[in-house]
Tab-separated table of C-alpha atoms in Angstrom:
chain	number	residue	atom	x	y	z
A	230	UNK	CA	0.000	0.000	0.000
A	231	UNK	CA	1.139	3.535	-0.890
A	232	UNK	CA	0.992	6.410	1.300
A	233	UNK	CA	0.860	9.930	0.544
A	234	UNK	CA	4.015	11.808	0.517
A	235	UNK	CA	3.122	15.007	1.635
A	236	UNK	CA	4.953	18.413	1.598
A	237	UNK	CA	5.793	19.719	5.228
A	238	UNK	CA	5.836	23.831	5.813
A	239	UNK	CA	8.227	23.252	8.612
A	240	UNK	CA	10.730	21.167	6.313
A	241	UNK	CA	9.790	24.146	3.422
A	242	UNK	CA	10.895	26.817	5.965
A	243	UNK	CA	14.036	25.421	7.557
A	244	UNK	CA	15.837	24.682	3.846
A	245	UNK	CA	14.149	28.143	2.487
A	246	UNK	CA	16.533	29.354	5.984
A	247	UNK	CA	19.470	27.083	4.568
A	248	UNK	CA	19.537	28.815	0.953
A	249	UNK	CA	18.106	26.441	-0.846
A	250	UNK	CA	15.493	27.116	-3.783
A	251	UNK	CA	14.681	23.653	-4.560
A	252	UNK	CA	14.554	20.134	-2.998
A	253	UNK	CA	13.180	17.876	-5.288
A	254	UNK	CA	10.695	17.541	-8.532
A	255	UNK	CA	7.405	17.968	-7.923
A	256	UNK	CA	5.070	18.802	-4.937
A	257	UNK	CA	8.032	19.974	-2.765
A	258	UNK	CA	9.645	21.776	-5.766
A	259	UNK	CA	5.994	23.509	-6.336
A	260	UNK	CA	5.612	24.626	-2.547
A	261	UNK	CA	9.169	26.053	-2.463
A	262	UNK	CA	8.889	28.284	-5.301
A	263	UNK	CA	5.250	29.298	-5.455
A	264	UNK	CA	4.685	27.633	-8.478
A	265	UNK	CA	2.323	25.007	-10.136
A	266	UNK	CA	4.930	22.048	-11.153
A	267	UNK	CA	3.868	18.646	-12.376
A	268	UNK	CA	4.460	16.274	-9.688
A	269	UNK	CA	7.453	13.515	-10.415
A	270	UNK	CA	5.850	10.692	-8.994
A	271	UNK	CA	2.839	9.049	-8.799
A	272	UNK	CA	2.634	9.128	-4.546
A	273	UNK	CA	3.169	12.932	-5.117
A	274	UNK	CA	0.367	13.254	-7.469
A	275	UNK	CA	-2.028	12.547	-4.314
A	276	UNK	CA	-0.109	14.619	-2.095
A	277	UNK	CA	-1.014	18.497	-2.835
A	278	UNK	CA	-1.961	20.130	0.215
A	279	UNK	CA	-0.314	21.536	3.437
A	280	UNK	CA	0.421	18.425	6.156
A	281	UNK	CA	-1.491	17.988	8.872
A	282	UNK	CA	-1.442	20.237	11.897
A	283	UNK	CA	0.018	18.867	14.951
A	284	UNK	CA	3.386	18.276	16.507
A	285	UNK	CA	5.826	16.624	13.988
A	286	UNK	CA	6.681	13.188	14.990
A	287	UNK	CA	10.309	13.258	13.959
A	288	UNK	CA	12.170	15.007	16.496
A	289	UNK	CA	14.204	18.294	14.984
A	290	UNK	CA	17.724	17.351	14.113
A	291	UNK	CA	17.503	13.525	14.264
A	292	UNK	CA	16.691	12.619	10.661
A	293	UNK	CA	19.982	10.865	9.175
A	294	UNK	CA	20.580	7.862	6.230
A	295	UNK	CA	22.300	4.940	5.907
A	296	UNK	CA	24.835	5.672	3.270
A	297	UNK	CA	25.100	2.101	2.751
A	298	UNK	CA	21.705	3.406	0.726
A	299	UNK	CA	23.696	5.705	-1.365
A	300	UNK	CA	26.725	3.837	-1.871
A	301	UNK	CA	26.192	3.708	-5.687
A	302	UNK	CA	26.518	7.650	-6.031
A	303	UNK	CA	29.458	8.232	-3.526
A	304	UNK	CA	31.087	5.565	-5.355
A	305	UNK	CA	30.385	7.219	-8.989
A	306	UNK	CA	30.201	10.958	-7.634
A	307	UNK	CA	32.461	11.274	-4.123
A	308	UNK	CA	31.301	12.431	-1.234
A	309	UNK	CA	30.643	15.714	-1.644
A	310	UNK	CA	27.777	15.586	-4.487
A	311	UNK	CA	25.810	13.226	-1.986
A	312	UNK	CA	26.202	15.279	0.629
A	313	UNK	CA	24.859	18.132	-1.012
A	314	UNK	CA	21.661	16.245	-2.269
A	315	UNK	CA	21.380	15.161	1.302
A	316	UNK	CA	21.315	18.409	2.538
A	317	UNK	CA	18.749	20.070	0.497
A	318	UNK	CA	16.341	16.804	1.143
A	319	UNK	CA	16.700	18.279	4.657
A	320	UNK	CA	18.977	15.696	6.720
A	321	UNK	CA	20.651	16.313	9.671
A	322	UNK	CA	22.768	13.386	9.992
A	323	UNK	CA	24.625	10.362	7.896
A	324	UNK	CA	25.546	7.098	8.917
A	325	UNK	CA	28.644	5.634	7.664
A	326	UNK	CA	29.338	2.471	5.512
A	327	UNK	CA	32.863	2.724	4.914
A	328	UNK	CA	34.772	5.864	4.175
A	329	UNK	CA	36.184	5.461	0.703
A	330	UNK	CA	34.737	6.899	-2.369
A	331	UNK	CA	35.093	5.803	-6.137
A	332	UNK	CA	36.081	8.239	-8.697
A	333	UNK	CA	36.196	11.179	-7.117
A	334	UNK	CA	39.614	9.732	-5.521
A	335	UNK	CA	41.062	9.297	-2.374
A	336	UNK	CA	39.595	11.578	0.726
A	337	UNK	CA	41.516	11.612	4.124
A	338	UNK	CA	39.118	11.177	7.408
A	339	UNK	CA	40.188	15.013	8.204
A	340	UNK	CA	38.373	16.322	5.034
A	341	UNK	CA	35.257	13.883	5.700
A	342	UNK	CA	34.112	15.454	8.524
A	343	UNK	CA	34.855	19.069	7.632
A	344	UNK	CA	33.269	18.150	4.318
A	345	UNK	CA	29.911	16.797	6.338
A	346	UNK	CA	30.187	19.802	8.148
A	347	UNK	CA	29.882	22.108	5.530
A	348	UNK	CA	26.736	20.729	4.115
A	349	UNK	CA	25.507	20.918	7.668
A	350	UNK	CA	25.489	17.198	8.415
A	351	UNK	CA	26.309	15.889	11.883
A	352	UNK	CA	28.574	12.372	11.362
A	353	UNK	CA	26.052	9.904	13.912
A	354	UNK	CA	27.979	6.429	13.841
A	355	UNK	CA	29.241	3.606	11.720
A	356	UNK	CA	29.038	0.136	10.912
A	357	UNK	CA	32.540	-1.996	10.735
A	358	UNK	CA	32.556	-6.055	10.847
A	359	UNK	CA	32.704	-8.105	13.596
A	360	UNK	CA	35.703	-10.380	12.754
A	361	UNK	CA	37.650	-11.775	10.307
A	362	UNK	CA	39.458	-14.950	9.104
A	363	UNK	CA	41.965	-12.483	7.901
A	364	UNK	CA	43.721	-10.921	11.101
A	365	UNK	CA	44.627	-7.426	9.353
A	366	UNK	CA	40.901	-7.174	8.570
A	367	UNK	CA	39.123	-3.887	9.536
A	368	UNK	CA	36.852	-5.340	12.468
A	369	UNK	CA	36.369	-4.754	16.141
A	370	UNK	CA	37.697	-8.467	16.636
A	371	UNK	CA	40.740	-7.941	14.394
A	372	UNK	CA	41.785	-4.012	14.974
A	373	UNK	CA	39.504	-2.723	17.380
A	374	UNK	CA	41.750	0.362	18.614
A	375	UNK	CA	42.253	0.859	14.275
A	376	UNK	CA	38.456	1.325	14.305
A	377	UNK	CA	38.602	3.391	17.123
A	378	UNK	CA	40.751	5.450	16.177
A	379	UNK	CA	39.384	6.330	12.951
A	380	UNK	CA	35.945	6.983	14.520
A	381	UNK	CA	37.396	9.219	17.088
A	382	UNK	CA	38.937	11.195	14.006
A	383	UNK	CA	35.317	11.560	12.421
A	384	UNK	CA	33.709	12.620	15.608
A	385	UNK	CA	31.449	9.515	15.837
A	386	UNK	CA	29.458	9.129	19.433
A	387	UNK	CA	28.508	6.178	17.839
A	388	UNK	CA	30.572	2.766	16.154
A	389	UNK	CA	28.756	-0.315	16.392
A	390	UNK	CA	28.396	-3.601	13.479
A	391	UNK	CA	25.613	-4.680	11.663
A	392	UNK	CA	27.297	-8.510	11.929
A	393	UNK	CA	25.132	-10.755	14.133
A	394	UNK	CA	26.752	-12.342	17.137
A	395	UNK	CA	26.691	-15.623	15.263
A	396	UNK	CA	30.824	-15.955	15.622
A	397	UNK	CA	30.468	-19.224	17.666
A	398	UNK	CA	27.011	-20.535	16.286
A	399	UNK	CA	23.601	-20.376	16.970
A	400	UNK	CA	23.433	-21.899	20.987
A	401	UNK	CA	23.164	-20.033	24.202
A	402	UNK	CA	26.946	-20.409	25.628
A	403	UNK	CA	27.730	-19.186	21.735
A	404	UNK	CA	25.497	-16.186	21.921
A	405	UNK	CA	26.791	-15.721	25.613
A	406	UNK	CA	30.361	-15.215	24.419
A	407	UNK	CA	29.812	-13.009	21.822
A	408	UNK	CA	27.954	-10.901	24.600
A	409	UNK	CA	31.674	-10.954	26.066
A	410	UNK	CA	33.838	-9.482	22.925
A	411	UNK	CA	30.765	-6.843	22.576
A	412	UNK	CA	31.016	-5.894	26.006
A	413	UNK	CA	34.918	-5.838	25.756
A	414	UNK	CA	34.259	-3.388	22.743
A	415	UNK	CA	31.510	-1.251	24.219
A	416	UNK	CA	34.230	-0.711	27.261
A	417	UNK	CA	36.704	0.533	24.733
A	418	UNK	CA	34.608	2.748	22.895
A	419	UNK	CA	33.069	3.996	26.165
A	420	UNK	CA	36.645	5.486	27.395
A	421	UNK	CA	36.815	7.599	24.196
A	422	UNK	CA	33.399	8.995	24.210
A	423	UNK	CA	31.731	6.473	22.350
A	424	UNK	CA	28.777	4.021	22.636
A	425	UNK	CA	29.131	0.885	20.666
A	426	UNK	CA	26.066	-0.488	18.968
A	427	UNK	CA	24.973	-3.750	17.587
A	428	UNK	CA	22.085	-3.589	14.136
A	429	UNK	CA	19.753	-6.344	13.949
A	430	UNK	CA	18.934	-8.387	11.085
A	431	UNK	CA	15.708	-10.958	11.097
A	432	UNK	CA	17.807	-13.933	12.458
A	433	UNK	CA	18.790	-12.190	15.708
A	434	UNK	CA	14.700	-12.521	16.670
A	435	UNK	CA	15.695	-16.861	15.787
A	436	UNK	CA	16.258	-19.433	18.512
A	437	UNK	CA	18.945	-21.307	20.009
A	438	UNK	CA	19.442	-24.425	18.697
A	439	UNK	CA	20.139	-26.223	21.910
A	440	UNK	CA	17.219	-24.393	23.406
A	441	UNK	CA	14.407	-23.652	21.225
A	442	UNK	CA	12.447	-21.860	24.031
A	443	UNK	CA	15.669	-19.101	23.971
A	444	UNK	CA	15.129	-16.364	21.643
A	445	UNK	CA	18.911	-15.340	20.719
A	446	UNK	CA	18.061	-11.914	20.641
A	447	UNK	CA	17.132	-11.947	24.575
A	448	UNK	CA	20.385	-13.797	25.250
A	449	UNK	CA	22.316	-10.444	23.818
A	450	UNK	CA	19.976	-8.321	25.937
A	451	UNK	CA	20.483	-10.222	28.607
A	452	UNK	CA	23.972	-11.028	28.519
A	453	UNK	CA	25.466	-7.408	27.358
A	454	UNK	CA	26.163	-5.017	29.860
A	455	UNK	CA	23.563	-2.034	29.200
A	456	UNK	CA	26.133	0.308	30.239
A	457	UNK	CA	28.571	-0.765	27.450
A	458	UNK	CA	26.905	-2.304	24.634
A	459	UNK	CA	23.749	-0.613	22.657
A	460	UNK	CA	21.057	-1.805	20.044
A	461	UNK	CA	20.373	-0.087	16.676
A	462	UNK	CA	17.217	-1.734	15.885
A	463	UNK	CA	16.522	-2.215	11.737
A	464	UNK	CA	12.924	-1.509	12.113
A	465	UNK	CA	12.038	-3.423	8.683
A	466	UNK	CA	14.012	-6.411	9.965
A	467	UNK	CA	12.541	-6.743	13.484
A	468	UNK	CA	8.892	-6.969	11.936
A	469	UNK	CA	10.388	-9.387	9.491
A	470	UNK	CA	11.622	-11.216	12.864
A	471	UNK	CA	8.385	-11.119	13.701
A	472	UNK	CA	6.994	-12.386	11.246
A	473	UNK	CA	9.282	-15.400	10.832
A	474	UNK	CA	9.902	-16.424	14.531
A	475	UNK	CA	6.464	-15.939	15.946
A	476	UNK	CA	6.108	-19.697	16.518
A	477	UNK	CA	9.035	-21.531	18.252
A	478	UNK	CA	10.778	-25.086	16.084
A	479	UNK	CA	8.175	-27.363	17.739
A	480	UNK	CA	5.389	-25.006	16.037
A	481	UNK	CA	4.216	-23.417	19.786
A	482	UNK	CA	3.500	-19.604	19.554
A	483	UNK	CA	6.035	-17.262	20.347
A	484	UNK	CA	4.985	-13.605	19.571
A	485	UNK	CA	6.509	-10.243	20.344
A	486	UNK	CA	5.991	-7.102	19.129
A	487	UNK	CA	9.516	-5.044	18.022
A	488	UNK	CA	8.298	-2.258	19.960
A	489	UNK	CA	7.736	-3.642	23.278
A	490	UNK	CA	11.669	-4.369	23.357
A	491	UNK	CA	12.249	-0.189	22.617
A	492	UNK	CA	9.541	0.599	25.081
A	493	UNK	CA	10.962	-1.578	28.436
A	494	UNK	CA	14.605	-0.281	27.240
A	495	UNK	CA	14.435	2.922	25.398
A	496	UNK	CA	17.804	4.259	27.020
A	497	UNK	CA	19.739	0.760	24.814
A	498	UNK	CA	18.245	2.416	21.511
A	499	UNK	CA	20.100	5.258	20.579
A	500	UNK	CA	20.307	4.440	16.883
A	501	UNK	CA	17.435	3.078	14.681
A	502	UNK	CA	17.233	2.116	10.926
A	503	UNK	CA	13.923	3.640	9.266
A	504	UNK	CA	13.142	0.853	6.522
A	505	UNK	CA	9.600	0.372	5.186
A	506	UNK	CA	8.149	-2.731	3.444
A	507	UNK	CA	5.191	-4.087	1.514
A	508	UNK	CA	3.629	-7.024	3.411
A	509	UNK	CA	3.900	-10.028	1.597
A	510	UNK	CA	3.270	-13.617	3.350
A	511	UNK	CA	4.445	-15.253	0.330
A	512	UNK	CA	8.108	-13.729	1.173
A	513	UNK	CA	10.433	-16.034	2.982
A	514	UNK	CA	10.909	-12.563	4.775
A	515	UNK	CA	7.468	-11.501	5.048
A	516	UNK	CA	8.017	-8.145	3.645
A	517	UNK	CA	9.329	-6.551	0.047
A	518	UNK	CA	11.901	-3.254	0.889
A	519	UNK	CA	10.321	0.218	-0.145
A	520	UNK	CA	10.937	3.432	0.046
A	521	UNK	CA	10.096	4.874	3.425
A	522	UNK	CA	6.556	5.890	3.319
A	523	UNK	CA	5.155	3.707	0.684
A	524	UNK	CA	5.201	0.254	3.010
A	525	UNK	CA	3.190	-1.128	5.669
A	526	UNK	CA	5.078	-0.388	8.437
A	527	UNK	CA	3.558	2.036	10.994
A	528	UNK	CA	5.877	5.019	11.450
A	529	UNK	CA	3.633	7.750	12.949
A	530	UNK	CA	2.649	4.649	15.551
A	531	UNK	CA	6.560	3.819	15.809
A	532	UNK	CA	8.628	6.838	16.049
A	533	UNK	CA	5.852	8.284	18.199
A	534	UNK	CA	5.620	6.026	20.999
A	535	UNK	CA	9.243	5.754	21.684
A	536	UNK	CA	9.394	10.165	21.403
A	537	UNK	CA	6.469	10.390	24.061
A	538	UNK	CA	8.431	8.720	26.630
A	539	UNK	CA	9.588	10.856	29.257
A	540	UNK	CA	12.636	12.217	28.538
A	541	UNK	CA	13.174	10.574	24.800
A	542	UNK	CA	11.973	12.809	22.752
A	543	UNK	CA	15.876	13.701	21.318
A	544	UNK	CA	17.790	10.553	23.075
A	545	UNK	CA	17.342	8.753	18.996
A	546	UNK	CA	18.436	9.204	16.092
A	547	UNK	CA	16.157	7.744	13.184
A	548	UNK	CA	18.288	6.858	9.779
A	549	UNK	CA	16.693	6.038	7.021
A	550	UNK	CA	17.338	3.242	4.788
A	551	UNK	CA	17.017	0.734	2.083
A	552	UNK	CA	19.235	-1.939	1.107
A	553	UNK	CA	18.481	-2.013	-3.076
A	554	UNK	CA	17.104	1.015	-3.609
A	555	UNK	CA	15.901	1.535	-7.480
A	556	UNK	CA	17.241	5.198	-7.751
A	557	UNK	CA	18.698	6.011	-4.475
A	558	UNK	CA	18.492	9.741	-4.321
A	559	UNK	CA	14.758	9.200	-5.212
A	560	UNK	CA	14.484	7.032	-2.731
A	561	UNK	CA	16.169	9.579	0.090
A	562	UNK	CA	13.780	12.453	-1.098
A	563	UNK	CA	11.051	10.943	-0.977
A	564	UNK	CA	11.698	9.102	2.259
A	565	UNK	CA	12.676	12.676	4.342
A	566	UNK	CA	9.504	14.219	2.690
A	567	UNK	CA	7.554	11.644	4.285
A	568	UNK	CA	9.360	11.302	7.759
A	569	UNK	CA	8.869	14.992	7.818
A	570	UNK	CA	5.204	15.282	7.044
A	571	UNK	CA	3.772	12.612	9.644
A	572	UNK	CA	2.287	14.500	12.978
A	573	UNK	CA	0.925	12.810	16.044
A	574	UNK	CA	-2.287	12.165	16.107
A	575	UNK	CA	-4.577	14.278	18.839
């Protein structure tokens, strides 16, 4: 099911305050410059009015991407070209998935942050593997103070993997020392400044297969110290989770809800992955990836619940994402319009 994708005033004034004349084709184009364009996609076609009074549910200043998302452009155009499309889709923050461009040649760490700086980006975290066969690989197993180091350079508060804590297998005890290395990480990154994170896929939400009543992902929960070692839940994957490992081996029921997890530990959350999908039982993941806005997942429920807590409001950072995006700065337009246009329901 497609949603609208509306045009927000407060995302129109804040890049009007930033310079910038135009964001994007269509309805956004149209409300920046006063004039009657011809929408560029068929979600924008339904989408002509104002949005919706009320309180915006994304916090100010917490809307970043996964430039895992973008990777075809930085590696075609550099850096610099994304970040500037980034910027007048009205980010605030990127996510890193490597720091290396293509063509545009070789950039130094240095002139990555000052360049994210410029186009008014604040650098948020990082994902790096969790080990290696190789032992000069670029991993927190293999050279964790490397990895360190170069996210101290950037100005990360956040480095954390999107590698499951599968090292060891799939049982308890292997689950339990993973929990250790992340822990031993999460203490490192903690005396520079930093919170170390761990991104779900669907499999983390499996069970242990020496005790199918364990769901792995409680083991990490329960076996990481809270203190040291954070979650940055992939929205899209932990409704996939759901949907796959609802029902334990033996075929008893097993349900959770994604949310409830956020909700009883909000402060182990700092970092989420926005990722929509079409619900589709006939996918071995129960889902097909969309662009943000266009899928079935409920984000005005979502990002609202965990921003009403006491206190939460701007403890997250929400970063959007989608793994095969069919034209990626499409995809990162049309995904901020629609973050920006949702407001909480009275």
């Amino acid at each position: 099911m497609s949603r609208m994708h509306r045009t927000d005033p407060e995302l129109t004034h804040r890049l009007s305050r930033r310079g910038m004349l135009g964001v994007a084709a269509g309805a956004t184009a149209a409300a920046l410059l006063g004039a009657a364009a011809a929408p560029a996609t068929a979600a924008t076609e339904t989408a002509t009015g104002a949005a919706g009074r009320g309180r915006p549910v994304l916090p100010p200043g917490r809307l970043g991407i996964q430039l895992y998302s973008l990777r075809d452009k930085v590696s075609t155009l550099g850096f610099a070209p994304v970040f500037a499309e980034l910027e007048k889709y009205g980010y605030d923050e990127v996510e890193f998935a490597g720091y290396t461009q293509g063509s545009a040649g070789p950039i130094t760490l240095a002139q990555l942050k000052r360049l994210a700086k410029n186009y008014g980006l604040n650098p948020i975290g990082s994902h790096v593997g969790y080990y290696s066969t190789d032992p000069n690989a670029y991993t927190f197993a293999q050279n964790l103070t490397k990895v360190l180091d170069d996210a101290q350079a950037l100005g990360l508060k956040h480095i954390g993997t999107a590698s499951g804590p599968f090292r060891y297998g799939s049982t308890v005890d292997a689950w339990k020392r993973a929990a250790e290395e992340f822990n031993v990480y999460g203490a490192a990154a903690k005396a520079r400044g930093m919170k170390f994170y761990q991104h779900n896929h669907s499999e983390e939400f499996s069970f242990a297969t020496d005790n199918p009543k364990v769901r792995l992902y409680d083991v990490l929960l329960a076996e990481t110290d809270p203190d040291l070692v954070y979650l940055e839940m992939d929205i899209f994957w932990a409704y996939s989770g759901q949907f796959r490992f609802s029902k334990r081996p033996d075929g008893t029921p097993a349900p959770f809800e994604p949310l409830d997890y956020v909700l009883r530990q909000p402060h182990r959350y700092p970092l989420f992955h926005v990722k929509d999908g079409v619900s589709d039982p006939a996918n071995q993941y129960g889902y097909r990836m969309t662009d943000v806005g266009d899928g079935d997942i409920d984000y005005q429920r979502f990002i609202s619940a965990v921003t009403r807590l006491r206190g939460e409001r701007l403890a997250h950072h929400w970063q959007a994402e989608h793994d095969q995006p069919t034209e990626s700065f499409t995809f990162a337009r049309r995904s901020s319009e629609y973050l920006h246009s949702l407001r909480e329901k009275c």
